[in-house]
GROMACS .gro file of C-alpha atoms in nm:
model
  299
    1ALA     CA    1  10.789  10.842   9.898
    2LEU     CA    2  10.588  10.573  10.078
    3ALA     CA    3  10.411  10.484   9.753
    4SER     CA    4  10.729  10.307   9.638
    5LEU     CA    5  10.665  10.046   9.910
    6LEU     CA    6  10.346   9.926   9.745
    7PRO     CA    7  10.346   9.582   9.577
    8PRO     CA    8  10.309   9.547   9.198
    9HIS     CA    9   9.944   9.437   9.222
   10TRP     CA   10   9.816   9.738   9.417
   11LYS     CA   11   9.683   9.914   9.109
   12GLU     CA   12   9.482   9.604   9.021
   13GLU     CA   13   9.325   9.622   9.368
   14VAL     CA   14   9.220   9.981   9.303
   15GLY     CA   15   9.078   9.878   8.967
   16ARG     CA   16   8.862   9.613   9.134
   17TRP     CA   17   8.726   9.861   9.390
   18PHE     CA   18   8.651  10.101   9.108
   19ALA     CA   19   8.475   9.832   8.904
   20GLN     CA   20   8.257   9.733   9.201
   21ASP     CA   21   8.105  10.081   9.210
   22ILE     CA   22   8.003  10.087   8.844
   23PRO     CA   23   7.935   9.732   8.719
   24LYS     CA   24   7.682   9.835   8.452
   25TRP     CA   25   7.507  10.162   8.353
   26ASP     CA   26   7.604  10.504   8.483
   27VAL     CA   27   7.286  10.704   8.428
   28GLY     CA   28   7.410  11.001   8.630
   29GLY     CA   29   7.718  11.016   8.409
   30PHE     CA   30   7.495  11.006   8.101
   31VAL     CA   31   7.312  11.311   8.238
   32VAL     CA   32   7.622  11.527   8.284
   33GLY     CA   33   7.818  11.424   7.974
   34ASP     CA   34   8.190  11.438   7.895
   35GLU     CA   35   8.269  11.808   7.873
   36PRO     CA   36   8.605  11.900   8.034
   37HIS     CA   37   8.558  12.017   8.391
   38HIS     CA   38   8.731  12.035   8.727
   39ALA     CA   39   8.642  11.980   9.091
   40MET     CA   40   8.804  12.067   9.421
   41LEU     CA   41   8.873  11.797   9.678
   42LEU     CA   42   8.787  11.952  10.015
   43GLY     CA   43   8.915  11.849  10.358
   44LYS     CA   44   8.628  11.892  10.605
   45ALA     CA   45   8.768  11.731  10.921
   46ALA     CA   46   9.087  11.781  11.117
   47GLY     CA   47   9.343  11.504  11.078
   48VAL     CA   48   9.620  11.354  10.868
   49LEU     CA   49   9.575  11.333  10.490
   50ALA     CA   50   9.659  10.979  10.375
   51GLY     CA   51   9.579  10.745  10.087
   52VAL     CA   52   9.695  10.979   9.809
   53PRO     CA   53   9.845  10.709   9.580
   54PHE     CA   54   9.523  10.507   9.594
   55ALA     CA   55   9.297  10.804   9.527
   56ASP     CA   56   9.531  10.915   9.248
   57GLN     CA   57   9.495  10.575   9.083
   58VAL     CA   58   9.116  10.593   9.103
   59PHE     CA   59   9.123  10.928   8.923
   60ARG     CA   60   9.363  10.788   8.662
   61GLU     CA   61   9.139  10.486   8.603
   62ALA     CA   62   8.852  10.726   8.537
   63GLY     CA   63   9.059  10.940   8.299
   64CYS     CA   64   9.115  11.231   8.538
   65THR     CA   65   9.422  11.406   8.674
   66ALA     CA   66   9.464  11.516   9.036
   67THR     CA   67   9.694  11.798   9.143
   68TRP     CA   68   9.757  11.780   9.517
   69LEU     CA   69   9.777  12.115   9.690
   70VAL     CA   70   9.917  11.973  10.014
   71PRO     CA   71  10.147  11.672  10.059
   72GLU     CA   72  10.042  11.337  10.197
   73GLY     CA   73  10.092  11.345  10.572
   74HIS     CA   74   9.973  11.705  10.595
   75PHE     CA   75   9.773  11.764  10.911
   76ILE     CA   76   9.446  11.935  10.822
   77THR     CA   77   9.392  12.182  11.105
   78ALA     CA   78   9.057  12.260  11.264
   79ASP     CA   79   9.062  12.601  11.094
   80GLU     CA   80   9.134  12.445  10.753
   81ALA     CA   81   8.855  12.194  10.807
   82ALA     CA   82   8.609  12.466  10.908
   83ALA     CA   83   8.698  12.656  10.591
   84LYS     CA   84   8.672  12.336  10.381
   85ALA     CA   85   9.018  12.412  10.246
   86PRO     CA   86   9.096  12.224   9.923
   87VAL     CA   87   9.362  11.954   9.934
   88ALA     CA   88   9.356  11.878   9.560
   89ARG     CA   89   9.220  11.994   9.224
   90VAL     CA   90   9.091  11.720   8.994
   91GLU     CA   91   9.045  11.773   8.619
   92GLY     CA   92   8.879  11.558   8.356
   93PRO     CA   93   8.551  11.491   8.175
   94THR     CA   94   8.254  11.576   8.397
   95ARG     CA   95   8.122  11.220   8.389
   96ALA     CA   96   8.465  11.083   8.485
   97LEU     CA   97   8.494  11.318   8.782
   98LEU     CA   98   8.165  11.194   8.921
   99VAL     CA   99   8.243  10.830   8.847
  100ALA     CA  100   8.564  10.853   9.047
  101GLU     CA  101   8.422  11.064   9.328
  102ARG     CA  102   8.284  10.817   9.581
  103THR     CA  103   8.553  10.549   9.547
  104ALA     CA  104   8.830  10.805   9.588
  105LEU     CA  105   8.659  10.969   9.885
  106ASN     CA  106   8.594  10.634  10.056
  107ILE     CA  107   8.962  10.545  10.031
  108LEU     CA  108   9.085  10.884  10.150
  109SER     CA  109   8.844  10.906  10.443
  110ARG     CA  110   8.937  10.563  10.576
  111CYS     CA  111   9.311  10.580  10.515
  112SER     CA  112   9.322  10.929  10.667
  113GLY     CA  113   9.125  10.801  10.966
  114VAL     CA  114   9.386  10.532  11.031
  115ALA     CA  115   9.671  10.781  10.982
  116THR     CA  116   9.510  11.026  11.222
  117ALA     CA  117   9.464  10.761  11.491
  118ALA     CA  118   9.825  10.649  11.443
  119HIS     CA  119   9.951  11.008  11.460
  120THR     CA  120   9.756  11.071  11.780
  121ALA     CA  121   9.896  10.759  11.944
  122MET     CA  122  10.258  10.835  11.848
  123GLU     CA  123  10.228  11.196  11.962
  124LEU     CA  124  10.104  11.070  12.297
  125ALA     CA  125  10.407  10.842  12.325
  126ARG     CA  126  10.643  11.131  12.245
  127GLN     CA  127  10.476  11.361  12.496
  128HIS     CA  128  10.539  11.103  12.769
  129GLY     CA  129  10.899  11.048  12.659
  130TRP     CA  130  10.841  10.679  12.592
  131HIS     CA  131  11.116  10.518  12.383
  132GLY     CA  132  10.902  10.254  12.211
  133ARG     CA  133  10.671  10.228  11.913
  134VAL     CA  134  10.295  10.208  11.881
  135ALA     CA  135  10.190   9.939  11.634
  136GLY     CA  136   9.876   9.825  11.461
  137THR     CA  137   9.771   9.461  11.441
  138ARG     CA  138   9.643   9.222  11.176
  139LYS     CA  139   9.286   9.331  11.261
  140THR     CA  140   9.233   9.489  10.921
  141THR     CA  141   8.939   9.496  10.680
  142PRO     CA  142   8.954   9.202  10.433
  143GLY     CA  143   9.045   9.340  10.092
  144PHE     CA  144   9.141   9.679  10.236
  145GLY     CA  145   9.425   9.589  10.472
  146LEU     CA  146   9.693   9.725  10.240
  147VAL     CA  147   9.542  10.073  10.259
  148GLU     CA  148   9.495  10.053  10.636
  149LYS     CA  149   9.855   9.940  10.690
  150TYR     CA  150   9.969  10.221  10.461
  151GLY     CA  151   9.772  10.466  10.674
  152LEU     CA  152   9.961  10.346  10.983
  153LEU     CA  153  10.289  10.436  10.816
  154VAL     CA  154  10.170  10.779  10.705
  155GLY     CA  155  10.058  10.847  11.063
  156GLY     CA  156  10.399  10.747  11.200
  157ALA     CA  157  10.307  10.417  11.367
  158ASP     CA  158  10.445  10.068  11.310
  159THR     CA  159  10.253   9.832  11.085
  160HIS     CA  160  10.332   9.522  11.294
  161ARG     CA  161  10.332   9.211  11.075
  162MET     CA  162  10.166   9.259  10.741
  163ASP     CA  163  10.026   8.907  10.704
  164LEU     CA  164  10.074   8.546  10.813
  165SER     CA  165  10.398   8.520  10.615
  166HIS     CA  166  10.549   8.830  10.776
  167MET     CA  167  10.693   8.716  11.111
  168VAL     CA  168  10.569   8.408  11.298
  169MET     CA  169  10.321   8.472  11.576
  170LEU     CA  170  10.237   8.176  11.799
  171LYS     CA  171   9.916   8.243  11.990
  172ASP     CA  172   9.718   8.037  12.239
  173ASN     CA  173   9.550   7.829  11.967
  174HIS     CA  174   9.889   7.733  11.825
  175ILE     CA  175  10.024   7.639  12.167
  176TRP     CA  176   9.716   7.441  12.270
  177SER     CA  177   9.716   7.256  11.938
  178SER     CA  178  10.087   7.171  11.937
  179GLY     CA  179  10.133   7.083  12.303
  180SER     CA  180  10.378   7.340  12.443
  181ILE     CA  181  10.542   7.676  12.384
  182ALA     CA  182  10.891   7.526  12.358
  183SER     CA  183  10.792   7.266  12.099
  184SER     CA  184  10.597   7.527  11.899
  185VAL     CA  185  10.894   7.765  11.887
  186ALA     CA  186  11.134   7.483  11.792
  187LYS     CA  187  10.908   7.361  11.512
  188ALA     CA  188  10.856   7.714  11.379
  189ARG     CA  189  11.229   7.785  11.385
  190SER     CA  190  11.304   7.466  11.192
  191VAL     CA  191  11.129   7.606  10.886
  192ALA     CA  192  11.134   7.984  10.939
  193GLY     CA  193  11.512   7.997  10.944
  194PHE     CA  194  11.735   8.273  11.076
  195SER     CA  195  11.572   8.558  10.883
  196THR     CA  196  11.222   8.541  11.032
  197LYS     CA  197  11.139   8.653  11.384
  198ILE     CA  198  10.917   8.444  11.609
  199GLU     CA  199  10.673   8.606  11.852
  200VAL     CA  200  10.484   8.421  12.125
  201GLU     CA  201  10.166   8.536  12.297
  202CYS     CA  202  10.218   8.501  12.672
  203THR     CA  203   9.943   8.528  12.933
  204SER     CA  204  10.172   8.457  13.230
  205GLU     CA  205  10.531   8.513  13.333
  206ALA     CA  206  10.586   8.136  13.316
  207ASP     CA  207  10.474   8.140  12.951
  208ALA     CA  208  10.709   8.429  12.876
  209ARG     CA  209  11.004   8.258  13.040
  210GLU     CA  210  10.941   7.938  12.849
  211ALA     CA  211  10.916   8.131  12.522
  212ALA     CA  212  11.232   8.333  12.585
  213GLY     CA  213  11.421   8.022  12.689
  214ALA     CA  214  11.308   7.848  12.369
  215GLY     CA  215  11.450   8.129  12.156
  216ALA     CA  216  11.149   8.351  12.081
  217ASP     CA  217  11.247   8.695  11.953
  218VAL     CA  218  10.936   8.882  12.069
  219LEU     CA  219  10.723   8.825  12.377
  220MET     CA  220  10.368   8.955  12.364
  221LEU     CA  221  10.244   9.015  12.717
  222ASP     CA  222   9.871   8.991  12.657
  223ASN     CA  223   9.590   9.131  12.872
  224TYR     CA  224   9.808   9.236  13.164
  225THR     CA  225   9.721   9.512  13.406
  226PRO     CA  226   9.965   9.805  13.379
  227GLY     CA  227  10.129   9.729  13.713
  228ALA     CA  228  10.177   9.358  13.647
  229LEU     CA  229  10.302   9.430  13.295
  230LYS     CA  230  10.578   9.660  13.417
  231GLU     CA  231  10.693   9.418  13.686
  232VAL     CA  232  10.703   9.115  13.454
  233ALA     CA  233  10.862   9.308  13.167
  234GLY     CA  234  11.133   9.436  13.401
  235ARG     CA  235  11.225   9.087  13.520
  236LEU     CA  236  11.223   8.948  13.166
  237LYS     CA  237  11.444   9.227  13.031
  238GLU     CA  238  11.691   9.174  13.313
  239GLU     CA  239  11.738   8.811  13.209
  240TRP     CA  240  11.685   8.843  12.831
  241PRO     CA  241  11.773   9.205  12.741
  242HIS     CA  242  11.780   9.128  12.368
  243VAL     CA  243  11.416   9.013  12.359
  244THR     CA  244  11.152   9.258  12.236
  245ILE     CA  245  10.860   9.306  12.475
  246GLU     CA  246  10.519   9.388  12.331
  247ALA     CA  247  10.217   9.489  12.537
  248SER     CA  248   9.878   9.407  12.388
  249GLY     CA  249   9.518   9.334  12.471
  250GLY     CA  250   9.248   9.601  12.469
  251ILE     CA  251   9.491   9.893  12.493
  252THR     CA  252   9.365  10.220  12.345
  253SER     CA  253   9.518  10.567  12.319
  254ALA     CA  254   9.315  10.663  12.627
  255THR     CA  255   9.469  10.387  12.842
  256MET     CA  256   9.809  10.360  12.671
  257PRO     CA  257  10.003  10.597  12.903
  258ASP     CA  258   9.943  10.356  13.191
  259PHE     CA  259  10.144  10.092  13.002
  260PHE     CA  260  10.449  10.303  12.914
  261SER     CA  261  10.763  10.150  13.061
  262PRO     CA  262  11.136  10.148  12.981
  263HIS     CA  263  11.105   9.769  12.960
  264VAL     CA  264  10.821   9.769  12.705
  265ASP     CA  265  10.929   9.820  12.342
  266ILE     CA  266  10.600   9.791  12.152
  267ILE     CA  267  10.240   9.867  12.238
  268SER     CA  268   9.997   9.730  11.981
  269GLN     CA  269   9.647   9.862  11.931
  270GLY     CA  270   9.391   9.673  11.727
  271ALA     CA  271   9.174   9.985  11.742
  272LEU     CA  272   9.406  10.166  11.500
  273THR     CA  273   9.273   9.959  11.209
  274ASN     CA  274   8.960   9.815  11.366
  275GLY     CA  275   8.699  10.072  11.462
  276TYR     CA  276   8.882  10.391  11.365
  277ALA     CA  277   8.697  10.714  11.295
  278THR     CA  278   8.698  10.834  10.935
  279LEU     CA  279   8.780  11.183  10.805
  280ASP     CA  280   8.528  11.377  10.601
  281PHE     CA  281   8.619  11.482  10.245
  282SER     CA  282   8.404  11.597   9.954
  283LEU     CA  283   8.457  11.661   9.583
  284LYS     CA  284   8.278  11.964   9.443
  285VAL     CA  285   8.256  12.112   9.094
  286PRO     CA  286   8.222  12.494   9.086
  287LYS     CA  287   7.869  12.611   9.155
  288PRO     CA  288   7.744  12.819   8.859
  289ALA     CA  289   7.668  13.186   8.927
  290ALA     CA  290   7.309  13.134   8.811
  291PHE     CA  291   7.247  12.897   9.102
  292GLU     CA  292   7.396  13.146   9.344
  293ARG     CA  293   7.163  13.419   9.214
  294GLU     CA  294   6.865  13.187   9.237
  295ARG     CA  295   6.953  13.105   9.598
  296ALA     CA  296   6.985  13.477   9.680
  297VAL     CA  297   6.641  13.548   9.534
  298LYS     CA  298   6.480  13.263   9.730
  299SER     CA  299   6.637  13.382  10.056
   0.00000   0.00000   0.00000
């Protein structure tokens, strides 16, 4: 269902990634030929399967068809990973299967890595009974951010803003360049209108109070210690209960529980899309019986 969120140009993006991997000759494809064949897509690491629409499009571009054996969002268990349980069957000309292989696997491994990190963070929040949401940031890979943001959604986290046009965020550089928080918020509001939220990065309670008083919708309390964060957030919520409070700045899933508070609505983690671990997948055609016999003889 999440695939219907994707913009019209997403298939063109996939086509460009595909083209980058085979700009000229494909000698390996020449070796194997175009006889109809199939391969199994194997999940070899525990985590959340994500990136199915993008991998599907790679296979389509190559002239193959993928049949998914588990749905996107399925959590590959440790037992399934140890058994290298298949998540999809891919059919098409042998050359096409191998042409699509690496691009599809690269997308799946990275998107699934993001989804797994997001899932882990949201599960941690639920276990602690925290009411808020864990969000990513705009720290995404250039040219691949759409997939990484998609992975956040599959994993159950919030995408945060998608790009510079999606919510206004006024950070220290904006404030220092424009002169003050209040003037920055007023100028942003004059063109953003009623439909766009404005967030301000605040490194002190005075900053946060100025931003809230100027009409900011979201206050990012940046690089606070857990104790100071909870105290400041509590005072701000008491005076401006409608304002969203976001905690940010070097927070990871390991340290996140220290920042949970009834007064904090969002905890953002750049690590979810910047330095995430990938999941291991492979695509394998059936191994002929002759090779199995040869291996048995050698052993």
